[in-house]
Amino acid sequence: MTLQQIKYILGVAECGSLNKASEKLFISQPSLTSSIHDLEYELGFQIFTRSARGVRLTEKGESFINDARSLYKGYEELLEKYCGKAKKTFSVATLYYAFARKAFVEVVKKFSAEGYDFAFREMKAEDIIDDVHNQKSQLGLLYMSEANRTQILKLLEARQLVFHHLTECNAFVYLHKNHPLSQKESISLDELSAYQFVTFDTDDVKSFFSEEVLNRHELNKPIMVADRATELNLLKNLNGYTFLSGVFGEEGDEDYITIPLKNLDDNVSCIFELGFITQKDARMNDICLTYIDNVRRILHIAGFAC
């Protein structure tokens, strides 16, 4: 077994296709296939199953890939320490949080002179988990609620990732300052039933509420938007509303306000736990620690306890 073979295997696992991996790794597909076959023969088991749709990891292959990633990461760290050859990268995967972007900007300003390649990736919760698992990002920012906690923890355990608590907060309703409900101290879902729900992503809504709540309050029939400007326009002109997990930290827009969402009942709360995920036993380097420190500081400035 060689490091080159491990590099090839990791490339195929990430791409899910021999053809795509061969292009990314700058190797012919027959040579890549031959290298994989040689390694599988040496190991005594199949790492991948092949089909017309591409390749998938076998059960043993999944275990091997996890160990191979750790081994290859150690090799790259060794190169960086003694040869200065490994590329320095810093990437964050996150839900659509303004405070996450602010913290990232501060990190770029501080570390840009050190030659890092930076990436800031906004995506859904499950994609964040996959992103950190596949080592495309060192950190992932997401939240857990009563509705999504079991699923999130199951995914993290399967991918050998760890959730680190940052803070807790209540859910909020986000609407225009002239909305008929804008003077309320708190708002219930029943009070929102006469108004139009607007959202970027229905999957995100499912992490706020159960299927029963979504159906009862018709939250499964929102107006879908693709950008922030459109969302704000609809909130203003249609007396629409959306939800925030409470850890918003948005760039201040005085025309829009947040009002606490009332708990649905005594058994169902609207409390969310914000945190970040890393690979299990991962060592947090200076740039990762700086980013998390910036997040904590920004949340404290915005009035949230960390």
mmCIF file of C-alpha atoms in Angstrom:
data_model
loop_
_atom_site.group_PDB
_atom_site.id
_atom_site.type_symbol
_atom_site.label_atom_id
_atom_site.label_comp_id
_atom_site.label_asym_id
_atom_site.label_seq_id
_atom_site.Cartn_x
_atom_site.Cartn_y
_atom_site.Cartn_z
ATOM 1 C CA MET A 1 0.000 0.000 0.000
ATOM 2 C CA THR A 2 1.361 3.395 -0.981
ATOM 3 C CA LEU A 3 0.419 6.977 -0.121
ATOM 4 C CA GLN A 4 -0.291 7.505 -3.807
ATOM 5 C CA GLN A 5 -2.856 4.704 -3.750
ATOM 6 C CA ILE A 6 -4.462 6.205 -0.653
ATOM 7 C CA LYS A 7 -4.633 9.588 -2.399
ATOM 8 C CA TYR A 8 -6.360 7.955 -5.368
ATOM 9 C CA ILE A 9 -8.843 6.095 -3.155
ATOM 10 C CA LEU A 10 -9.729 9.293 -1.283
ATOM 11 C CA GLY A 11 -10.210 11.116 -4.587
ATOM 12 C CA VAL A 12 -12.610 8.473 -5.890
ATOM 13 C CA ALA A 13 -14.561 8.441 -2.606
ATOM 14 C CA GLU A 14 -14.981 12.214 -2.750
ATOM 15 C CA CYS A 15 -16.016 12.332 -6.417
ATOM 16 C CA GLY A 16 -18.172 9.194 -6.414
ATOM 17 C CA SER A 17 -17.016 8.546 -9.962
ATOM 18 C CA LEU A 18 -13.874 7.060 -11.500
ATOM 19 C CA ASN A 19 -14.148 9.387 -14.480
ATOM 20 C CA LYS A 20 -14.441 12.559 -12.382
ATOM 21 C CA ALA A 21 -11.691 11.390 -10.019
ATOM 22 C CA SER A 22 -9.302 10.661 -12.887
ATOM 23 C CA GLU A 23 -9.778 14.209 -14.182
ATOM 24 C CA LYS A 24 -9.251 15.732 -10.733
ATOM 25 C CA LEU A 25 -6.200 13.574 -9.993
ATOM 26 C CA PHE A 26 -4.673 14.040 -13.475
ATOM 27 C CA ILE A 27 -4.410 10.295 -14.123
ATOM 28 C CA SER A 28 -5.952 8.138 -16.845
ATOM 29 C CA GLN A 29 -9.027 6.179 -15.831
ATOM 30 C CA PRO A 30 -7.464 2.775 -16.706
ATOM 31 C CA SER A 31 -4.445 3.574 -14.511
ATOM 32 C CA LEU A 32 -6.692 4.727 -11.672
ATOM 33 C CA THR A 33 -8.840 1.593 -11.948
ATOM 34 C CA SER A 34 -5.747 -0.599 -11.959
ATOM 35 C CA SER A 35 -4.352 1.120 -8.871
ATOM 36 C CA ILE A 36 -7.622 0.585 -6.987
ATOM 37 C CA HIS A 37 -7.790 -3.080 -8.020
ATOM 38 C CA ASP A 38 -4.211 -3.627 -6.830
ATOM 39 C CA LEU A 39 -4.985 -2.090 -3.441
ATOM 40 C CA GLU A 40 -8.226 -4.042 -3.045
ATOM 41 C CA TYR A 41 -6.337 -7.251 -3.875
ATOM 42 C CA GLU A 42 -3.722 -6.413 -1.251
ATOM 43 C CA LEU A 43 -6.369 -5.619 1.370
ATOM 44 C CA GLY A 44 -8.478 -8.675 0.586
ATOM 45 C CA PHE A 45 -11.780 -6.819 0.266
ATOM 46 C CA GLN A 46 -13.602 -4.440 -2.063
ATOM 47 C CA ILE A 47 -13.464 -0.759 -1.179
ATOM 48 C CA PHE A 48 -16.001 0.232 -3.823
ATOM 49 C CA THR A 49 -18.906 -1.325 -5.661
ATOM 50 C CA ARG A 50 -19.229 -0.206 -9.268
ATOM 51 C CA SER A 51 -22.376 0.533 -11.242
ATOM 52 C CA ALA A 52 -23.495 2.590 -14.217
ATOM 53 C CA ARG A 53 -24.161 5.482 -11.810
ATOM 54 C CA GLY A 54 -20.640 5.509 -10.421
ATOM 55 C CA VAL A 55 -19.017 3.956 -7.363
ATOM 56 C CA ARG A 56 -20.178 3.493 -3.768
ATOM 57 C CA LEU A 57 -18.252 2.522 -0.667
ATOM 58 C CA THR A 58 -18.756 -0.932 0.767
ATOM 59 C CA GLU A 59 -19.169 -1.341 4.525
ATOM 60 C CA LYS A 60 -15.484 -2.241 4.929
ATOM 61 C CA GLY A 61 -14.599 0.458 2.422
ATOM 62 C CA GLU A 62 -16.302 3.094 4.572
ATOM 63 C CA SER A 63 -14.223 2.046 7.581
ATOM 64 C CA PHE A 64 -11.045 1.994 5.488
ATOM 65 C CA ILE A 65 -11.719 5.464 4.065
ATOM 66 C CA ASN A 66 -12.137 6.963 7.547
ATOM 67 C CA ASP A 67 -8.766 5.558 8.643
ATOM 68 C CA ALA A 68 -7.139 6.504 5.333
ATOM 69 C CA ARG A 69 -8.285 10.117 5.684
ATOM 70 C CA SER A 70 -6.689 10.347 9.118
ATOM 71 C CA LEU A 71 -3.474 8.791 7.815
ATOM 72 C CA TYR A 72 -3.245 11.064 4.790
ATOM 73 C CA LYS A 73 -4.056 14.145 6.863
ATOM 74 C CA GLY A 74 -1.162 13.228 9.167
ATOM 75 C CA TYR A 75 1.090 12.883 6.129
ATOM 76 C CA GLU A 76 0.117 16.348 4.873
ATOM 77 C CA GLU A 77 0.703 17.839 8.334
ATOM 78 C CA LEU A 78 4.147 16.216 8.384
ATOM 79 C CA LEU A 79 4.945 17.761 5.008
ATOM 80 C CA GLU A 80 3.772 21.152 6.197
ATOM 81 C CA LYS A 81 5.816 21.005 9.394
ATOM 82 C CA TYR A 82 9.116 19.870 7.899
ATOM 83 C CA CYS A 83 8.957 20.673 4.191
ATOM 84 C CA GLY A 84 6.471 23.526 3.933
ATOM 85 C CA LYS A 85 4.862 21.745 0.982
ATOM 86 C CA ALA A 86 1.294 21.267 2.144
ATOM 87 C CA LYS A 87 -1.157 23.939 1.038
ATOM 88 C CA LYS A 88 -2.639 25.911 3.935
ATOM 89 C CA THR A 89 -6.397 26.025 3.721
ATOM 90 C CA PHE A 90 -9.223 27.242 5.930
ATOM 91 C CA SER A 91 -12.852 26.563 5.094
ATOM 92 C CA VAL A 92 -16.071 26.993 7.082
ATOM 93 C CA ALA A 93 -19.400 25.352 6.235
ATOM 94 C CA THR A 94 -22.400 27.073 7.790
ATOM 95 C CA LEU A 95 -26.086 27.799 7.695
ATOM 96 C CA TYR A 96 -27.064 31.275 6.453
ATOM 97 C CA TYR A 97 -25.777 33.304 9.392
ATOM 98 C CA ALA A 98 -24.497 36.869 9.127
ATOM 99 C CA PHE A 99 -22.395 36.484 12.290
ATOM 100 C CA ALA A 100 -20.625 33.531 10.641
ATOM 101 C CA ARG A 101 -19.719 35.722 7.671
ATOM 102 C CA LYS A 102 -18.504 38.539 9.939
ATOM 103 C CA ALA A 103 -16.274 36.173 11.900
ATOM 104 C CA PHE A 104 -14.884 34.767 8.645
ATOM 105 C CA VAL A 105 -14.013 38.226 7.298
ATOM 106 C CA GLU A 106 -12.019 38.960 10.446
ATOM 107 C CA VAL A 107 -10.103 35.686 10.092
ATOM 108 C CA VAL A 108 -9.247 36.434 6.460
ATOM 109 C CA LYS A 109 -7.934 39.859 7.421
ATOM 110 C CA LYS A 110 -5.736 38.392 10.155
ATOM 111 C CA PHE A 111 -4.351 35.361 8.296
ATOM 112 C CA SER A 112 -4.324 36.424 4.627
ATOM 113 C CA ALA A 113 -0.605 37.268 4.749
ATOM 114 C CA GLU A 114 0.177 33.633 5.658
ATOM 115 C CA GLY A 115 -0.814 32.296 2.247
ATOM 116 C CA TYR A 116 -4.054 30.506 3.123
ATOM 117 C CA ASP A 117 -6.631 29.424 0.587
ATOM 118 C CA PHE A 118 -9.972 30.486 2.125
ATOM 119 C CA ALA A 119 -13.485 29.172 1.509
ATOM 120 C CA PHE A 120 -16.830 30.124 3.074
ATOM 121 C CA ARG A 121 -19.587 27.665 2.197
ATOM 122 C CA GLU A 122 -23.273 28.349 3.033
ATOM 123 C CA MET A 123 -25.468 25.249 2.787
ATOM 124 C CA LYS A 124 -28.079 22.997 4.409
ATOM 125 C CA ALA A 125 -27.396 21.178 7.677
ATOM 126 C CA GLU A 126 -26.902 17.729 6.113
ATOM 127 C CA ASP A 127 -24.539 19.201 3.506
ATOM 128 C CA ILE A 128 -22.543 20.882 6.294
ATOM 129 C CA ILE A 129 -22.114 17.521 7.979
ATOM 130 C CA ASP A 130 -20.953 15.905 4.737
ATOM 131 C CA ASP A 131 -18.625 18.829 4.054
ATOM 132 C CA VAL A 132 -16.794 18.443 7.370
ATOM 133 C CA HIS A 133 -16.814 14.651 7.097
ATOM 134 C CA ASN A 134 -15.152 14.836 3.671
ATOM 135 C CA GLN A 135 -12.585 17.335 5.032
ATOM 136 C CA LYS A 136 -13.663 20.071 2.648
ATOM 137 C CA SER A 137 -14.184 22.288 5.721
ATOM 138 C CA GLN A 138 -12.472 22.191 9.094
ATOM 139 C CA LEU A 139 -15.521 23.584 10.893
ATOM 140 C CA GLY A 140 -19.280 23.474 10.418
ATOM 141 C CA LEU A 141 -21.795 25.794 12.112
ATOM 142 C CA LEU A 142 -25.341 24.541 12.670
ATOM 143 C CA TYR A 143 -28.077 24.335 15.290
ATOM 144 C CA MET A 144 -30.137 21.557 16.822
ATOM 145 C CA SER A 145 -33.771 21.679 17.912
ATOM 146 C CA GLU A 146 -36.242 19.182 19.335
ATOM 147 C CA ALA A 147 -37.360 18.461 15.775
ATOM 148 C CA ASN A 148 -33.948 17.712 14.255
ATOM 149 C CA ARG A 149 -31.734 16.710 17.210
ATOM 150 C CA THR A 150 -32.120 12.926 16.847
ATOM 151 C CA GLN A 151 -31.420 13.018 13.118
ATOM 152 C CA ILE A 152 -28.437 15.387 13.450
ATOM 153 C CA LEU A 153 -26.808 13.347 16.238
ATOM 154 C CA LYS A 154 -27.307 10.143 14.253
ATOM 155 C CA LEU A 155 -25.606 11.660 11.207
ATOM 156 C CA LEU A 156 -22.726 13.002 13.300
ATOM 157 C CA GLU A 157 -22.115 9.634 14.942
ATOM 158 C CA ALA A 158 -22.153 7.807 11.602
ATOM 159 C CA ARG A 159 -19.576 10.215 10.189
ATOM 160 C CA GLN A 160 -17.404 10.331 13.330
ATOM 161 C CA LEU A 161 -18.035 14.023 13.949
ATOM 162 C CA VAL A 162 -18.468 15.901 17.233
ATOM 163 C CA PHE A 163 -20.899 18.726 18.092
ATOM 164 C CA HIS A 164 -19.464 21.497 20.311
ATOM 165 C CA HIS A 165 -22.011 23.642 22.162
ATOM 166 C CA LEU A 166 -21.840 27.427 21.774
ATOM 167 C CA THR A 167 -25.131 28.878 23.007
ATOM 168 C CA GLU A 168 -28.895 28.441 23.218
ATOM 169 C CA CYS A 169 -31.622 30.778 22.047
ATOM 170 C CA ASN A 170 -35.333 31.030 21.364
ATOM 171 C CA ALA A 171 -36.946 31.022 17.939
ATOM 172 C CA PHE A 172 -37.986 34.368 16.477
ATOM 173 C CA VAL A 173 -40.469 35.614 13.898
ATOM 174 C CA TYR A 174 -38.894 38.020 11.410
ATOM 175 C CA LEU A 175 -41.135 40.625 9.745
ATOM 176 C CA HIS A 176 -41.372 44.217 8.527
ATOM 177 C CA LYS A 177 -41.790 46.997 11.099
ATOM 178 C CA ASN A 178 -45.184 47.913 9.594
ATOM 179 C CA HIS A 179 -46.554 44.377 9.803
ATOM 180 C CA PRO A 180 -49.912 44.192 11.677
ATOM 181 C CA LEU A 181 -48.252 42.016 14.350
ATOM 182 C CA SER A 182 -45.158 44.177 14.763
ATOM 183 C CA GLN A 183 -46.221 45.583 18.129
ATOM 184 C CA LYS A 184 -46.694 42.197 19.752
ATOM 185 C CA GLU A 185 -44.287 41.119 22.508
ATOM 186 C CA SER A 186 -44.480 37.530 21.238
ATOM 187 C CA ILE A 187 -46.304 35.774 18.408
ATOM 188 C CA SER A 188 -47.957 32.356 18.149
ATOM 189 C CA LEU A 189 -48.283 30.218 15.031
ATOM 190 C CA ASP A 190 -52.067 30.661 15.204
ATOM 191 C CA GLU A 191 -51.628 34.447 14.955
ATOM 192 C CA LEU A 192 -49.429 33.986 11.874
ATOM 193 C CA SER A 193 -51.968 31.827 10.045
ATOM 194 C CA ALA A 194 -53.491 34.826 8.223
ATOM 195 C CA TYR A 195 -50.139 35.865 6.738
ATOM 196 C CA GLN A 196 -47.783 34.539 4.080
ATOM 197 C CA PHE A 197 -44.818 32.423 5.128
ATOM 198 C CA VAL A 198 -41.594 33.059 3.133
ATOM 199 C CA THR A 199 -38.455 30.921 3.260
ATOM 200 C CA PHE A 200 -35.224 30.019 1.482
ATOM 201 C CA ASP A 201 -35.476 26.313 2.167
ATOM 202 C CA THR A 202 -38.299 24.007 3.242
ATOM 203 C CA ASP A 203 -35.778 21.532 4.690
ATOM 204 C CA ASP A 204 -34.679 24.211 7.143
ATOM 205 C CA VAL A 205 -38.287 24.728 8.247
ATOM 206 C CA LYS A 206 -38.549 21.011 9.030
ATOM 207 C CA SER A 207 -35.760 21.436 11.548
ATOM 208 C CA PHE A 208 -37.868 24.041 13.354
ATOM 209 C CA PHE A 209 -41.143 22.096 13.547
ATOM 210 C CA SER A 210 -42.544 18.574 13.436
ATOM 211 C CA GLU A 211 -44.487 17.260 10.434
ATOM 212 C CA GLU A 212 -47.709 17.540 12.442
ATOM 213 C CA VAL A 213 -47.095 21.239 13.174
ATOM 214 C CA LEU A 214 -46.068 21.915 9.559
ATOM 215 C CA ASN A 215 -49.286 20.383 8.253
ATOM 216 C CA ARG A 216 -51.581 21.934 10.850
ATOM 217 C CA HIS A 217 -50.328 25.471 10.244
ATOM 218 C CA GLU A 218 -49.697 24.977 6.488
ATOM 219 C CA LEU A 219 -46.031 25.829 6.895
ATOM 220 C CA ASN A 220 -45.359 23.227 4.215
ATOM 221 C CA LYS A 221 -46.773 25.648 1.612
ATOM 222 C CA PRO A 222 -44.440 28.675 1.740
ATOM 223 C CA ILE A 223 -43.342 31.115 -0.925
ATOM 224 C CA MET A 224 -39.852 29.931 -1.859
ATOM 225 C CA VAL A 225 -37.167 32.528 -2.582
ATOM 226 C CA ALA A 226 -33.555 32.288 -3.708
ATOM 227 C CA ASP A 227 -32.001 35.444 -2.290
ATOM 228 C CA ARG A 228 -32.148 37.788 0.665
ATOM 229 C CA ALA A 229 -33.369 40.849 -1.274
ATOM 230 C CA THR A 230 -36.414 38.988 -2.607
ATOM 231 C CA GLU A 231 -37.239 37.693 0.844
ATOM 232 C CA LEU A 232 -37.185 41.179 2.367
ATOM 233 C CA ASN A 233 -39.301 42.556 -0.471
ATOM 234 C CA LEU A 234 -42.001 39.920 0.098
ATOM 235 C CA LEU A 235 -41.951 40.412 3.867
ATOM 236 C CA LYS A 236 -42.591 44.101 3.314
ATOM 237 C CA ASN A 237 -45.141 44.073 0.494
ATOM 238 C CA LEU A 238 -47.130 40.952 1.397
ATOM 239 C CA ASN A 239 -47.047 41.327 5.176
ATOM 240 C CA GLY A 240 -45.055 38.128 5.085
ATOM 241 C CA TYR A 241 -42.965 36.523 7.793
ATOM 242 C CA THR A 242 -40.140 34.030 8.227
ATOM 243 C CA PHE A 243 -38.391 32.337 11.126
ATOM 244 C CA LEU A 244 -34.946 32.798 12.607
ATOM 245 C CA SER A 245 -33.260 30.430 15.015
ATOM 246 C CA GLY A 246 -32.510 33.332 17.320
ATOM 247 C CA VAL A 247 -28.799 33.479 16.550
ATOM 248 C CA PHE A 248 -29.145 35.861 13.655
ATOM 249 C CA GLY A 249 -26.675 38.714 14.119
ATOM 250 C CA GLU A 250 -27.788 40.232 10.848
ATOM 251 C CA GLU A 251 -26.407 43.447 9.485
ATOM 252 C CA GLY A 252 -28.800 45.953 11.041
ATOM 253 C CA ASP A 253 -31.828 46.745 8.908
ATOM 254 C CA GLU A 254 -34.059 49.062 10.908
ATOM 255 C CA ASP A 255 -37.066 48.306 8.670
ATOM 256 C CA TYR A 256 -37.267 44.691 9.896
ATOM 257 C CA ILE A 257 -37.735 43.377 13.404
ATOM 258 C CA THR A 258 -37.595 40.119 15.330
ATOM 259 C CA ILE A 259 -40.263 39.028 17.812
ATOM 260 C CA PRO A 260 -40.062 35.886 19.979
ATOM 261 C CA LEU A 261 -42.121 32.917 18.829
ATOM 262 C CA LYS A 262 -44.370 31.528 21.566
ATOM 263 C CA ASN A 263 -43.812 27.922 22.582
ATOM 264 C CA LEU A 264 -46.289 25.669 20.828
ATOM 265 C CA ASP A 265 -47.404 24.056 24.102
ATOM 266 C CA ASP A 266 -45.981 22.935 27.423
ATOM 267 C CA ASN A 267 -44.258 19.939 25.805
ATOM 268 C CA VAL A 268 -42.872 21.536 22.657
ATOM 269 C CA SER A 269 -40.409 24.386 23.108
ATOM 270 C CA CYS A 270 -38.786 26.581 20.505
ATOM 271 C CA ILE A 271 -35.290 26.447 21.976
ATOM 272 C CA PHE A 272 -32.312 25.997 19.681
ATOM 273 C CA GLU A 273 -28.756 24.983 20.464
ATOM 274 C CA LEU A 274 -26.100 26.577 18.288
ATOM 275 C CA GLY A 275 -22.741 24.871 17.971
ATOM 276 C CA PHE A 276 -19.963 23.854 15.642
ATOM 277 C CA ILE A 277 -18.894 20.441 14.416
ATOM 278 C CA THR A 278 -15.421 19.027 13.846
ATOM 279 C CA GLN A 279 -13.995 15.646 13.060
ATOM 280 C CA LYS A 280 -13.656 13.396 16.076
ATOM 281 C CA ASP A 281 -10.362 13.950 17.923
ATOM 282 C CA ALA A 282 -9.450 16.756 15.495
ATOM 283 C CA ARG A 283 -6.845 19.200 16.724
ATOM 284 C CA MET A 284 -8.032 22.816 16.570
ATOM 285 C CA ASN A 285 -5.231 24.922 15.099
ATOM 286 C CA ASP A 286 -4.764 28.670 15.613
ATOM 287 C CA ILE A 287 -6.946 29.766 12.708
ATOM 288 C CA CYS A 288 -9.863 27.528 13.777
ATOM 289 C CA LEU A 289 -9.618 28.735 17.370
ATOM 290 C CA THR A 290 -9.493 32.345 16.187
ATOM 291 C CA TYR A 291 -12.619 31.858 14.103
ATOM 292 C CA ILE A 292 -14.596 30.364 17.002
ATOM 293 C CA ASP A 293 -13.360 33.143 19.308
ATOM 294 C CA ASN A 294 -14.645 35.682 16.774
ATOM 295 C CA VAL A 295 -18.022 33.948 16.675
ATOM 296 C CA ARG A 296 -18.263 34.035 20.463
ATOM 297 C CA ARG A 297 -17.310 37.703 20.562
ATOM 298 C CA ILE A 298 -19.818 38.688 17.877
ATOM 299 C CA LEU A 299 -22.644 36.801 19.571
ATOM 300 C CA HIS A 300 -21.800 38.501 22.871
ATOM 301 C CA ILE A 301 -21.894 41.915 21.168
ATOM 302 C CA ALA A 302 -25.306 41.008 19.720
ATOM 303 C CA GLY A 303 -26.559 40.236 23.195
ATOM 304 C CA PHE A 304 -26.291 36.466 23.287
ATOM 305 C CA ALA A 305 -24.623 34.581 26.129
ATOM 306 C CA CYS A 306 -21.913 32.169 25.047
#
